[in-house]
PDB file of C-alpha atoms in Angstrom:
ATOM      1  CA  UNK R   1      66.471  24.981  -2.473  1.00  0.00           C
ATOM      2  CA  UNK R   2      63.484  26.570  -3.206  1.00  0.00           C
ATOM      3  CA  UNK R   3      59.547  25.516  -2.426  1.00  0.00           C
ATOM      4  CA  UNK R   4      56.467  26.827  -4.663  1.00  0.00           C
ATOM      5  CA  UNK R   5      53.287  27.542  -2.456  1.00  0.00           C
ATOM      6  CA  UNK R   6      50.243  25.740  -3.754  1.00  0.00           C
ATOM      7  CA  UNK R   7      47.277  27.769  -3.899  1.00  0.00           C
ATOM      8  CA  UNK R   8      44.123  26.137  -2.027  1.00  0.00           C
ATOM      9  CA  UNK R   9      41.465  26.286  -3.734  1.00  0.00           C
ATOM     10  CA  UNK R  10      38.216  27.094  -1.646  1.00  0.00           C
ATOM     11  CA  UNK R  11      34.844  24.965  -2.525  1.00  0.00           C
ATOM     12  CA  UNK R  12      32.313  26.471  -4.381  1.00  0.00           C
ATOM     13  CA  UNK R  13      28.363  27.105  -3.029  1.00  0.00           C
ATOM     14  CA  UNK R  14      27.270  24.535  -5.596  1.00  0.00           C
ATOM     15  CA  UNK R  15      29.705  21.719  -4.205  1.00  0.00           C
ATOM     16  CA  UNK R  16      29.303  22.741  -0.689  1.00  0.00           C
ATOM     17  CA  UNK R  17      25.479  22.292  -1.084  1.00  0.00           C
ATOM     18  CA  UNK R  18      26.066  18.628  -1.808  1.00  0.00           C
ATOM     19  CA  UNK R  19      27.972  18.385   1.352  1.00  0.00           C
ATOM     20  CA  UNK R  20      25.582  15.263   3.429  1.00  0.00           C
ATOM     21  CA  UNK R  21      25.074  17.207   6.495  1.00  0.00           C
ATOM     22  CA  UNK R  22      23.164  19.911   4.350  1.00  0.00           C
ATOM     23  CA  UNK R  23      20.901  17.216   3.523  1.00  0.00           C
ATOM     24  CA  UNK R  24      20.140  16.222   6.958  1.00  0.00           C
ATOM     25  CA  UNK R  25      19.612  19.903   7.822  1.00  0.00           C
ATOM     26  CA  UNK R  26      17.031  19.453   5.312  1.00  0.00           C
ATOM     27  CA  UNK R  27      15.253  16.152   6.206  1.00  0.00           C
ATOM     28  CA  UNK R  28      15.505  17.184   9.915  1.00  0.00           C
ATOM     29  CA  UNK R  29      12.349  18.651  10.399  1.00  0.00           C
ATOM     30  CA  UNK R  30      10.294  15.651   8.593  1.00  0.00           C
ATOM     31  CA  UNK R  31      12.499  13.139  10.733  1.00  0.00           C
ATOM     32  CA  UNK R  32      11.295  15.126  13.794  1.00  0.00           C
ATOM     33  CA  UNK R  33       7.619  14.856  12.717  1.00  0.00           C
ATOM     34  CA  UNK R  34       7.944  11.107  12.022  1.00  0.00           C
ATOM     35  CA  UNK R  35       9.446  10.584  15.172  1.00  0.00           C
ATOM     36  CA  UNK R  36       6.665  12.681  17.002  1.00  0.00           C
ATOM     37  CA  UNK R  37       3.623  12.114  15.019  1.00  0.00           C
ATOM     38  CA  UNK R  38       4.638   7.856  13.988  1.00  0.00           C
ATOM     39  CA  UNK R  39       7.601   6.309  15.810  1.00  0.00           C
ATOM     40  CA  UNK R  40       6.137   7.404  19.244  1.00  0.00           C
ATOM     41  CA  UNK R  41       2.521   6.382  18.702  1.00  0.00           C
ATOM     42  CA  UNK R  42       3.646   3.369  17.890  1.00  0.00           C
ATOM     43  CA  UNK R  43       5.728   2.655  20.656  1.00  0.00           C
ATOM     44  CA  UNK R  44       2.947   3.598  22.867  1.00  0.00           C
ATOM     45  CA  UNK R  45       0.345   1.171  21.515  1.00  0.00           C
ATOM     46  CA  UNK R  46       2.831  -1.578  22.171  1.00  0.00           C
ATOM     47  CA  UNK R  47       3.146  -0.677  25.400  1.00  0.00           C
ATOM     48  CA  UNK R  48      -0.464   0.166  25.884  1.00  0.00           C
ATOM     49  CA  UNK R  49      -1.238  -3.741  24.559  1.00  0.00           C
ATOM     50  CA  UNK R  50       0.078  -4.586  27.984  1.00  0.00           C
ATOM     51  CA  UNK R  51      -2.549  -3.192  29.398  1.00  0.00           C
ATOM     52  CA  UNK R  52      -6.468  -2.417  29.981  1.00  0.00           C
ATOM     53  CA  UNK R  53      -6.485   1.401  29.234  1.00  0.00           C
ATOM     54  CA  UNK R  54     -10.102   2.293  28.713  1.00  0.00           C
ATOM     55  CA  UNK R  55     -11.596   5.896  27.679  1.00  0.00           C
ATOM     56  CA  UNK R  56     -11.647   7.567  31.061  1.00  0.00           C
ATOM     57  CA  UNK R  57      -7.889   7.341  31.195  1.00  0.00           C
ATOM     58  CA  UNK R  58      -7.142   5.010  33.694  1.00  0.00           C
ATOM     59  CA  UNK R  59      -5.006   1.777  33.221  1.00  0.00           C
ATOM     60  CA  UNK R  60      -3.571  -1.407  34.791  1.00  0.00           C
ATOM     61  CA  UNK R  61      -0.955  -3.464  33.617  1.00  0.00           C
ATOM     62  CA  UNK R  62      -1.744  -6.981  33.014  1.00  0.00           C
ATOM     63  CA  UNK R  63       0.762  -8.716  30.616  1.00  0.00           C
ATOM     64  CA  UNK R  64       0.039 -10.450  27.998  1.00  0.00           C
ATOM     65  CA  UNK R  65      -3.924 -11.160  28.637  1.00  0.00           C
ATOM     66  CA  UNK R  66      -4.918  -9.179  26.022  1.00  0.00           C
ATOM     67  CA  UNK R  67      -2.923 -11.462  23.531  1.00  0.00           C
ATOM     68  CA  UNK R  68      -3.848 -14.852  24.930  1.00  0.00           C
ATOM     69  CA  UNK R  69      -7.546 -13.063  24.656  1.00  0.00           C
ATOM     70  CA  UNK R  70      -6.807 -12.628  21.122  1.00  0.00           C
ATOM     71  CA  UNK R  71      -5.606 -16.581  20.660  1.00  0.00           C
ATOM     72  CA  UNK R  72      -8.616 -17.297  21.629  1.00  0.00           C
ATOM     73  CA  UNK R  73     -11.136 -14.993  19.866  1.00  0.00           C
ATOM     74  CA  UNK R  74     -12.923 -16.259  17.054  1.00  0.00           C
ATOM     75  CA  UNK R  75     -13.858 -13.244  15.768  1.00  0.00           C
ATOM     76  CA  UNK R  76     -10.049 -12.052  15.324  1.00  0.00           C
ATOM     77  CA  UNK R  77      -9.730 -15.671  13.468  1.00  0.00           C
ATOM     78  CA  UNK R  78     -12.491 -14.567  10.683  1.00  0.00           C
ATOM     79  CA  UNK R  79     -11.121 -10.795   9.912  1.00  0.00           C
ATOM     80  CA  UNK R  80      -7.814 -12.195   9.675  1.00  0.00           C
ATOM     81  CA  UNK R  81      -9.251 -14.589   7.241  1.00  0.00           C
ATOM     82  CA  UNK R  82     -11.308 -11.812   5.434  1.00  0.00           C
ATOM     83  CA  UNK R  83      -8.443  -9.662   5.450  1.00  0.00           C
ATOM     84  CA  UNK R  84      -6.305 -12.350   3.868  1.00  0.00           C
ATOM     85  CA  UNK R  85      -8.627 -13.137   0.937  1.00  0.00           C
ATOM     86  CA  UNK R  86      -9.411  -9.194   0.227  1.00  0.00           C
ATOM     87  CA  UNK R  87      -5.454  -8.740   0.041  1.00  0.00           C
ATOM     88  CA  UNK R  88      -5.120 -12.269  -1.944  1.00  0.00           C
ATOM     89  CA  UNK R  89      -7.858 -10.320  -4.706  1.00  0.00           C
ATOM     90  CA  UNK R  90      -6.740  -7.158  -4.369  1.00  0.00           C
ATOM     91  CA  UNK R  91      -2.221  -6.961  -4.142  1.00  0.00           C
ATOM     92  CA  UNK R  92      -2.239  -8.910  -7.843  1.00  0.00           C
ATOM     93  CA  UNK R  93      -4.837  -7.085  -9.441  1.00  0.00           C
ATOM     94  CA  UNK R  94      -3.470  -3.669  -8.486  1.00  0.00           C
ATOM     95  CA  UNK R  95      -0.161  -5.152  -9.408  1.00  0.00           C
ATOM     96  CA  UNK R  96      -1.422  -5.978 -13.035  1.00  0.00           C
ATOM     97  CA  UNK R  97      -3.344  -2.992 -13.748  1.00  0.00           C
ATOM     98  CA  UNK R  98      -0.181  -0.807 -12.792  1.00  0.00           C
ATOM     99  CA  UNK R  99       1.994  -2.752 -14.706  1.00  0.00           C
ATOM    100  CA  UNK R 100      -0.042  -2.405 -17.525  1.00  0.00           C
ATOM    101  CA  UNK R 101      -1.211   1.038 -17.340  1.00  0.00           C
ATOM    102  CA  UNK R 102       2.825   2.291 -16.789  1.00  0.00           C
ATOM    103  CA  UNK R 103       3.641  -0.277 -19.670  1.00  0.00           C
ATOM    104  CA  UNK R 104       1.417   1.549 -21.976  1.00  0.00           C
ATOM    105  CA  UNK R 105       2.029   4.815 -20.498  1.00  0.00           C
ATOM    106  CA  UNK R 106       6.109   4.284 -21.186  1.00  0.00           C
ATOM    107  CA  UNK R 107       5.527   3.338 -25.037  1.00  0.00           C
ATOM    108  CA  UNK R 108       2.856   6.493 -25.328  1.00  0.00           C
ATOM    109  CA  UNK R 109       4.682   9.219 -27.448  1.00  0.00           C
ATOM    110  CA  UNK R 110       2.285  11.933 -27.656  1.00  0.00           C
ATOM    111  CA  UNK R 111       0.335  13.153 -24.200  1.00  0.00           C
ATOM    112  CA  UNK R 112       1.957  11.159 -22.080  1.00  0.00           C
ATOM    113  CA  UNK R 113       1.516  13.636 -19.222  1.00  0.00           C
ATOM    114  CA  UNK R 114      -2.638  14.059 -20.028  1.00  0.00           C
ATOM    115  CA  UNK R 115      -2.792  10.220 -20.297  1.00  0.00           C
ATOM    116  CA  UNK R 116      -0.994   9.559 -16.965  1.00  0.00           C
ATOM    117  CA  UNK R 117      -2.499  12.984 -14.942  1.00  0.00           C
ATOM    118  CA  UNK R 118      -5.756  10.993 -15.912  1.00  0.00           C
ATOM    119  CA  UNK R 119      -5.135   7.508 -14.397  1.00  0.00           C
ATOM    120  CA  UNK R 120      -3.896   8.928 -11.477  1.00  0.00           C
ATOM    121  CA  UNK R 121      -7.005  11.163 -10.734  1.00  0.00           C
ATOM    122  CA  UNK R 122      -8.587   8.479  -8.668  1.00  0.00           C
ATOM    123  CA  UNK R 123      -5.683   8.553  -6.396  1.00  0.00           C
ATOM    124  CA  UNK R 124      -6.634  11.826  -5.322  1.00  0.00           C
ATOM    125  CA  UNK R 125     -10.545  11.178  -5.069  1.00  0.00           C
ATOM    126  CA  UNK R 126     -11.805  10.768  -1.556  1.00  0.00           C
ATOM    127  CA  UNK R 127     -12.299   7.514  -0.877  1.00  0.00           C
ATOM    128  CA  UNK R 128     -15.556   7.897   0.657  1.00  0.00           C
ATOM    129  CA  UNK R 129     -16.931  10.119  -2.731  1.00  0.00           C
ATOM    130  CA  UNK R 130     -15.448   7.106  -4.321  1.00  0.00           C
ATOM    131  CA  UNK R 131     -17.597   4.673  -2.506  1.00  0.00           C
ATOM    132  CA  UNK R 132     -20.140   6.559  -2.551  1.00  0.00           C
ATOM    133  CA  UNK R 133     -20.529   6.565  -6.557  1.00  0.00           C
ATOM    134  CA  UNK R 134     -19.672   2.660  -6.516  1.00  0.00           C
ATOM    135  CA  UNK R 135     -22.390   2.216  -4.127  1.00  0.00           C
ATOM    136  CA  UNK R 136     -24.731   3.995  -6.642  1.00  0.00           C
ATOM    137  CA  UNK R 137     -22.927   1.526  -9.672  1.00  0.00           C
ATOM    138  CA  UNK R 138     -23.046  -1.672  -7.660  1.00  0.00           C
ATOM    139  CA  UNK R 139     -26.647  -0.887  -7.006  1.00  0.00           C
ATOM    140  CA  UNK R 140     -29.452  -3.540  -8.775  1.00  0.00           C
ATOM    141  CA  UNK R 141     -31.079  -0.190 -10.936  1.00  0.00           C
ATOM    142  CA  UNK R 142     -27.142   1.309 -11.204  1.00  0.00           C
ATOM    143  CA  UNK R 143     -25.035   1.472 -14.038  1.00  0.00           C
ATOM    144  CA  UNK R 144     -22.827  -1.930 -13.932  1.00  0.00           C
ATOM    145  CA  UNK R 145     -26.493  -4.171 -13.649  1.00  0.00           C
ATOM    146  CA  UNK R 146     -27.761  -2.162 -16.080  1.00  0.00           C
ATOM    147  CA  UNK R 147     -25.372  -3.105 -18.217  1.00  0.00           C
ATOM    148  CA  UNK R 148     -25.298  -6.545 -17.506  1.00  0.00           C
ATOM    149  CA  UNK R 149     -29.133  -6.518 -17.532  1.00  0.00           C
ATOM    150  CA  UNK R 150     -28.689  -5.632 -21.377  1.00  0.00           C
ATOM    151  CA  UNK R 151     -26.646  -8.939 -22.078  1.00  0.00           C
ATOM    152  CA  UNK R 152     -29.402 -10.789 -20.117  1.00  0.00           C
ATOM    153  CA  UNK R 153     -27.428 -11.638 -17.166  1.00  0.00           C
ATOM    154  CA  UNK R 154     -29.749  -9.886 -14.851  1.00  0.00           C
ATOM    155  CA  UNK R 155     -28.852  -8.279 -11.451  1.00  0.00           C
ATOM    156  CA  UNK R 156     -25.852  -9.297  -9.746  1.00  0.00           C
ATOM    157  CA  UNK R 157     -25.764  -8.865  -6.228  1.00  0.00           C
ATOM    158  CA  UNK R 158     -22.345  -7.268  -5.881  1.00  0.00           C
ATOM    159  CA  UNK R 159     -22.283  -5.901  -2.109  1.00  0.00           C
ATOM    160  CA  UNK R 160     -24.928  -8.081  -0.566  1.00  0.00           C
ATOM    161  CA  UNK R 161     -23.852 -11.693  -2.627  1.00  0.00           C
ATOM    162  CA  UNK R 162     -21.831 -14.224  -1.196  1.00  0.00           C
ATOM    163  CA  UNK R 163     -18.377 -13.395   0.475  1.00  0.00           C
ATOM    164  CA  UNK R 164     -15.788 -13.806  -2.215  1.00  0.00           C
ATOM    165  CA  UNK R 165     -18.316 -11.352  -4.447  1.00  0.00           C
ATOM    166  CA  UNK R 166     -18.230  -8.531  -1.597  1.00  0.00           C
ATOM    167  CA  UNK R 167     -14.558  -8.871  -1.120  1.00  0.00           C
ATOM    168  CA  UNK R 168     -14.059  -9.584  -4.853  1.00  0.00           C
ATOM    169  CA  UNK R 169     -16.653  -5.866  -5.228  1.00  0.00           C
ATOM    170  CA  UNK R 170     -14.155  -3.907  -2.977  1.00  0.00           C
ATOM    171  CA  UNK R 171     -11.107  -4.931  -4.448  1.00  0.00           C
ATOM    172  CA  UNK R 172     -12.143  -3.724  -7.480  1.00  0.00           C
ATOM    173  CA  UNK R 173     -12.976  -0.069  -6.292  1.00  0.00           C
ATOM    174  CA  UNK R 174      -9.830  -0.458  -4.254  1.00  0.00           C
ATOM    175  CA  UNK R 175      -7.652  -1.054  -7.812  1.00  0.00           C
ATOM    176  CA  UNK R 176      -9.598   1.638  -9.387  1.00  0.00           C
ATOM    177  CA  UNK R 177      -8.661   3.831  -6.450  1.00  0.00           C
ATOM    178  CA  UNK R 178      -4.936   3.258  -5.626  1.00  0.00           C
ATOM    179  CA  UNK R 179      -3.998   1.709  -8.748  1.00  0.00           C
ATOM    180  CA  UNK R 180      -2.572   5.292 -10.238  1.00  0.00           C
ATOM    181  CA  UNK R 181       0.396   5.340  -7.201  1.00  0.00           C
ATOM    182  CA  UNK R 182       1.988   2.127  -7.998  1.00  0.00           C
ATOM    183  CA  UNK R 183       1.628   2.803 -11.476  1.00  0.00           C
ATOM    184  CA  UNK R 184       4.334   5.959 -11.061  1.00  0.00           C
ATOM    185  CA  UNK R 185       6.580   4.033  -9.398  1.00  0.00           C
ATOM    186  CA  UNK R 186       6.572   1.459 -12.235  1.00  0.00           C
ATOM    187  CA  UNK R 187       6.929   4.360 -14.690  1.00  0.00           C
ATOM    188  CA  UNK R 188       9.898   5.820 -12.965  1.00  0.00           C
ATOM    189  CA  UNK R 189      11.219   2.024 -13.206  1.00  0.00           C
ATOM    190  CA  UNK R 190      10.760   1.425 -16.771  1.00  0.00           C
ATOM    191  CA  UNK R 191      12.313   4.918 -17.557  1.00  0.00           C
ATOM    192  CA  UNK R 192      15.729   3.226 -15.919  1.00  0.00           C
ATOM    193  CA  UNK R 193      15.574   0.228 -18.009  1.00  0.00           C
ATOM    194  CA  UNK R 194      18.909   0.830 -20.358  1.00  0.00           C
ATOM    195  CA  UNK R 195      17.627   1.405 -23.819  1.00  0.00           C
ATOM    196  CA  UNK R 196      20.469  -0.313 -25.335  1.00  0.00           C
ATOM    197  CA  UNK R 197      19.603  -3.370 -23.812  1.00  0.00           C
ATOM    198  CA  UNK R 198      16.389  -3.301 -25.394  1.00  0.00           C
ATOM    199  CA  UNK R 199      17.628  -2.484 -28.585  1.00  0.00           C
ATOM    200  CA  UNK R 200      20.535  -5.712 -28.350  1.00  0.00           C
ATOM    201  CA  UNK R 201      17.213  -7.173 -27.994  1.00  0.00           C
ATOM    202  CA  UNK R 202      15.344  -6.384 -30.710  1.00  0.00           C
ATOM    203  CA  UNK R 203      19.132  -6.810 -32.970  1.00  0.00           C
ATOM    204  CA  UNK R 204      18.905 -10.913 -31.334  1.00  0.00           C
ATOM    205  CA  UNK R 205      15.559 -10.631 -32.890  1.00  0.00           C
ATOM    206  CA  UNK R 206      13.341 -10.776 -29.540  1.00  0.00           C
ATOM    207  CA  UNK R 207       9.716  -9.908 -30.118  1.00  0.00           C
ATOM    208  CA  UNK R 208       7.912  -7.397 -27.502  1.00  0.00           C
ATOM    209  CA  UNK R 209       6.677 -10.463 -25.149  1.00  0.00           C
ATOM    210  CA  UNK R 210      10.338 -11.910 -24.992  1.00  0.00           C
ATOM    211  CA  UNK R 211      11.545  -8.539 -24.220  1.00  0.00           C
ATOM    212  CA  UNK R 212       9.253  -8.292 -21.464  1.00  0.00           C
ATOM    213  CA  UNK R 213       9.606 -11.569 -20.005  1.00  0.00           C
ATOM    214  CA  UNK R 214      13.812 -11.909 -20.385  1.00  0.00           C
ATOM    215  CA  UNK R 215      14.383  -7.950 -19.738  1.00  0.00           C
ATOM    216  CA  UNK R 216      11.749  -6.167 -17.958  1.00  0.00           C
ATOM    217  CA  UNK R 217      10.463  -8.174 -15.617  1.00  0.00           C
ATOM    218  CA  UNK R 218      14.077  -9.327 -14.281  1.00  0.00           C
ATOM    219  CA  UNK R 219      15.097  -5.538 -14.166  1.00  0.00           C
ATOM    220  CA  UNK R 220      12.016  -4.524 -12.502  1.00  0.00           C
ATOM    221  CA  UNK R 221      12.058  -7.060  -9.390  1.00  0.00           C
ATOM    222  CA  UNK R 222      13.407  -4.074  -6.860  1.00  0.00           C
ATOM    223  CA  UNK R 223      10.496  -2.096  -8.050  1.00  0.00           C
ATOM    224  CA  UNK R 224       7.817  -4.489  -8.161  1.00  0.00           C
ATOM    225  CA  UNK R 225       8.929  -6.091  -4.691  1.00  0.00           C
ATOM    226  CA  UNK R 226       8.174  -1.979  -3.168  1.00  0.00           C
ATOM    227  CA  UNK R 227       5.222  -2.078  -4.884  1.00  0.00           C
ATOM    228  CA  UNK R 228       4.227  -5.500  -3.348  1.00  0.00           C
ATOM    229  CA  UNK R 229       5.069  -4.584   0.161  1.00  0.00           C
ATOM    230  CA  UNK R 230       3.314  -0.728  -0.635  1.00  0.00           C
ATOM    231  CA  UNK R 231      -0.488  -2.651  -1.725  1.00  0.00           C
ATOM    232  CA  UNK R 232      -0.032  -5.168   0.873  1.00  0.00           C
ATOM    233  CA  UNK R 233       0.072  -2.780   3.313  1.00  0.00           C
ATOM    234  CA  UNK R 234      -2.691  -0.847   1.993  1.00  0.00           C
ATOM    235  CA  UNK R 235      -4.557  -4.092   1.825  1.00  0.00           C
ATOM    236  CA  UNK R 236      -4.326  -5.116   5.705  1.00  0.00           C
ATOM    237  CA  UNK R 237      -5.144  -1.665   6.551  1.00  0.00           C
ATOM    238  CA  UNK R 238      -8.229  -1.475   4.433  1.00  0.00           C
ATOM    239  CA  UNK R 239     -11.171   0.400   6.504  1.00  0.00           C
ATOM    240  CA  UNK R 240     -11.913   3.680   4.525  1.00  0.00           C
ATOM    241  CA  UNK R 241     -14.253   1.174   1.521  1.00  0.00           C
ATOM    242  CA  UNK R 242     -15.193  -0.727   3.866  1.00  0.00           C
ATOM    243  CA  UNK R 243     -16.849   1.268   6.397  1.00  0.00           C
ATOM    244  CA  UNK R 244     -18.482   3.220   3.516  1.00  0.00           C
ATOM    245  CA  UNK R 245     -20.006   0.837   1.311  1.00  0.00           C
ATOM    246  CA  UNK R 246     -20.193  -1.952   3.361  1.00  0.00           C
ATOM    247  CA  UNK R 247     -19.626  -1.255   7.010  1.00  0.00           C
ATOM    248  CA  UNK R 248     -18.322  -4.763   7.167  1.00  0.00           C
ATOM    249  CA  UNK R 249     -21.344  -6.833   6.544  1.00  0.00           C
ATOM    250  CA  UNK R 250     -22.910  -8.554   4.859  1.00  0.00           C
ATOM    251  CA  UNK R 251     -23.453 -10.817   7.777  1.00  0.00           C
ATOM    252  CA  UNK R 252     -19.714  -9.817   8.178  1.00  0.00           C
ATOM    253  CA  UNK R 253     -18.262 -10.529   4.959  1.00  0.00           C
ATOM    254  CA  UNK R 254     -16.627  -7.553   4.965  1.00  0.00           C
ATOM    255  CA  UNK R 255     -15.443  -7.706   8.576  1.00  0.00           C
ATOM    256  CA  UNK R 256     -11.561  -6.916   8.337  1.00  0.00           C
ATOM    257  CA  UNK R 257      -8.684  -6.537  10.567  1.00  0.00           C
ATOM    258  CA  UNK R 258      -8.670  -2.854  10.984  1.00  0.00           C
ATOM    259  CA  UNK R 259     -12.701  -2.928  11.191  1.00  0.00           C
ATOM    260  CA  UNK R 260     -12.116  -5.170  14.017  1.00  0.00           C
ATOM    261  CA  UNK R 261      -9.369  -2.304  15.145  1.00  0.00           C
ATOM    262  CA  UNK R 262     -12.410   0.404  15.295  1.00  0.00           C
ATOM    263  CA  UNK R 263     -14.984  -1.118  16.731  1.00  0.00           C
ATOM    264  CA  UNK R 264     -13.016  -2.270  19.724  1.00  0.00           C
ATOM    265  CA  UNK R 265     -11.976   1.337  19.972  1.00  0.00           C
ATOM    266  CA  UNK R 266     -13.791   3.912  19.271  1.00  0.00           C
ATOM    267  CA  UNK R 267     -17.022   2.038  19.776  1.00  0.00           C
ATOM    268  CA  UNK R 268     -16.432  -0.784  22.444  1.00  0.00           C
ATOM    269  CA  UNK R 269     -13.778   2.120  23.956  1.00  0.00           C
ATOM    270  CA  UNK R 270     -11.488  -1.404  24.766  1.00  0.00           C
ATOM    271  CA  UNK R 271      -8.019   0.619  23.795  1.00  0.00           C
ATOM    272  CA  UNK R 272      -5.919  -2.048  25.216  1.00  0.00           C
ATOM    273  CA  UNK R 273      -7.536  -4.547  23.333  1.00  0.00           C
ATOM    274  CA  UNK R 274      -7.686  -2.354  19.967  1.00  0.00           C
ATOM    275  CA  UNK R 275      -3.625  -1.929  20.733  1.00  0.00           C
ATOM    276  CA  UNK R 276      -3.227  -5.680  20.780  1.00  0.00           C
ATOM    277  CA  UNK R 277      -5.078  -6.409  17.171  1.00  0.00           C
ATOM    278  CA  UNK R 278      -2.911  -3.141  15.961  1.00  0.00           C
ATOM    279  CA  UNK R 279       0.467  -4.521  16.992  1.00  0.00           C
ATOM    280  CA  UNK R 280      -0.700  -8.578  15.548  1.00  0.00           C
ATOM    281  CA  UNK R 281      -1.446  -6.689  12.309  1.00  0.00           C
ATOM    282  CA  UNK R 282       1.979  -5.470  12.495  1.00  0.00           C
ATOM    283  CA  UNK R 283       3.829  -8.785  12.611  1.00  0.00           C
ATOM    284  CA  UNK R 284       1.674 -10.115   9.907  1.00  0.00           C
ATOM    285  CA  UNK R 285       2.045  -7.321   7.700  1.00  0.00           C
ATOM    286  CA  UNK R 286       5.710  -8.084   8.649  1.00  0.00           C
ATOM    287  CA  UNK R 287       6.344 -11.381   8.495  1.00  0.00           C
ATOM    288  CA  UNK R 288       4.298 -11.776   4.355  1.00  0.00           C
ATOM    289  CA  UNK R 289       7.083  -9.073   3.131  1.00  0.00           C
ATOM    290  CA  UNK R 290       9.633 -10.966   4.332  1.00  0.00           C
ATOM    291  CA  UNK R 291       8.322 -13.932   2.514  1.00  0.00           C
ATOM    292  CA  UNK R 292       7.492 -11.634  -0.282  1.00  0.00           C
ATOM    293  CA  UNK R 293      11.766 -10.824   0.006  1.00  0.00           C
ATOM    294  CA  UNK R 294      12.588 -14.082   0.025  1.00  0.00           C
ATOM    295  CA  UNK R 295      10.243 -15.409  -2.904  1.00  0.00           C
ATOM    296  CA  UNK R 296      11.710 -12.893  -5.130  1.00  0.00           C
ATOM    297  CA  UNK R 297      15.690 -13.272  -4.021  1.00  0.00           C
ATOM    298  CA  UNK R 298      14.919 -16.977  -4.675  1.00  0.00           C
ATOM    299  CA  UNK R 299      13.800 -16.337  -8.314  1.00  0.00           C
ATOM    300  CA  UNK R 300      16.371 -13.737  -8.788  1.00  0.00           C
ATOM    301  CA  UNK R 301      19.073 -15.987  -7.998  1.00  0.00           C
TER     302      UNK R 301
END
């Protein structure tokens, strides 16, 4: 009876490259900073909302004080409030504008990549250049009243006005700012769209709308529920337009969350305090992308 040796074949580089711990090798050293520079911190100011830590250093624990001292402060009350109408203008505008910009962008044959490397340049401005150049465009003598002064509609008193036009004035710079992020991430969504589906489609006789309302929208839910979360995020944590057009007036306006966050800070120097509106902001932020999850299951289903 005889047995034939079989030869074992050794893996290549290529396929031992693809090998998973290779890849955490590789992601090791950003997991380390995360852990360090994020997980940590944030750990910390949980803890340190348990206490009265002030600037000098020293500390006492005192439970939950600072929390029932938040319950109770009307001031946290009104930049919650302000913080949830700025995201109510702000999440569905950025939402449309990136939806329409990546829409256009994915039909674009010729210059795609000038077309989209110019949307997204405002991504990559400073946000306080940015604000500085709306300030000078919101102004009564800028460029927008200008404008409108041409049509006879006179000045319009975008950063001084009522509440819902200040909010409604930062939003806007906010769109025009971030807008060029969440409009990649669409792109990259629509690219994965099978075209054979669209071109069944177009076979059944669908016109473009149809398509977009039976076939994109359906296939894009993963994305657009990222991008949701993403923007909402962005909009609780709103400070950077704020504190440079506005610095949260008029008459408080203005006054969000993570302006209420600073000043209690790095200007009242209450860091126990500041640590208890930081970890509230937190749960909220929490708690409306859960409901933002379950809205969107619901319709998927």
């Amino acid at each position: 009876m005889t047995y034939q040796r079989t030869a074992v074949t050794r893996p290549t580089w290529r396929q031992r490259a693809r090998d998973p711990g290779w890849g955490l090798i590789f992601v090791l050293p950003m997991l380390v900073l995360f852990v360090i520079f994020r997980f940590v911190p944030s750990l910390g100011a949980v803890g340190m909302s348990f206490t009265d830590y002030r600037l000098s250093g020293d500390f006492s624990f005192i439970g939950v004080e600072n929390y029932s001292r938040l319950i109770n402060d009307d001031l946290f009350f009104d930049s919650l409030r302000v913080t949830l109408l700025y995201a109510v203008m702000y999440v569905p505008l950025t939402l449309v504008v990136s939806l329409g910009t990546a829409t256009m962008l994915h039909h674009v044959v010729r210059g795609r990549g000038l077309f989209r490397g110019l949307l997204f340049l405002p991504y990559v401005t400073s946000f306080v250049m940015a604000g500085i150049i709306w300030i000078w465009m919101y102004q009564s003598d800028g460029l927008i009243n200008g404008l409108l002064d041409g049509v006879g509609l006179g000045p319009v008193p975008f950063l001084t006005g009522s509440q819902t036009m200040v909010l409604g004035s930062l939003a806007v710079v906010s769109v025009w700012k971030s807008f060029g992020y969440s409009m990649l991430i669409l792109l990259a969504g629509l690219k994965n769209i099978p075209e054979d589906v669209m071109e069944a489609a177009t076979l059944d006789g669908a016109g473009p709308w149809a398509k977009f309302r039976r076939i994109t929208l359906p296939l894009l839910r993963p994305v657009i529920f990222f991008v949701l979360v993403i923007e909402t995020i962005a909009a609780f944590q709103v400070f950077d337009t704020i504190y440079v057009m506005t610095g949260g007036g008029p008459a408080r306006a203005s006054y969000g969350l993570v302006y209420m966050l600073y000043d209690q800070g790095f200007r009242f120097f209450d860091f126990g305090y500041a640590a208890t509106i930081g970890v509230t902001l937190f749960v909220v932020v929490f708690v409306i992308s859960l409901v933002q999850r379950y809205v969107l299951d619901r319709e998927n289903t």
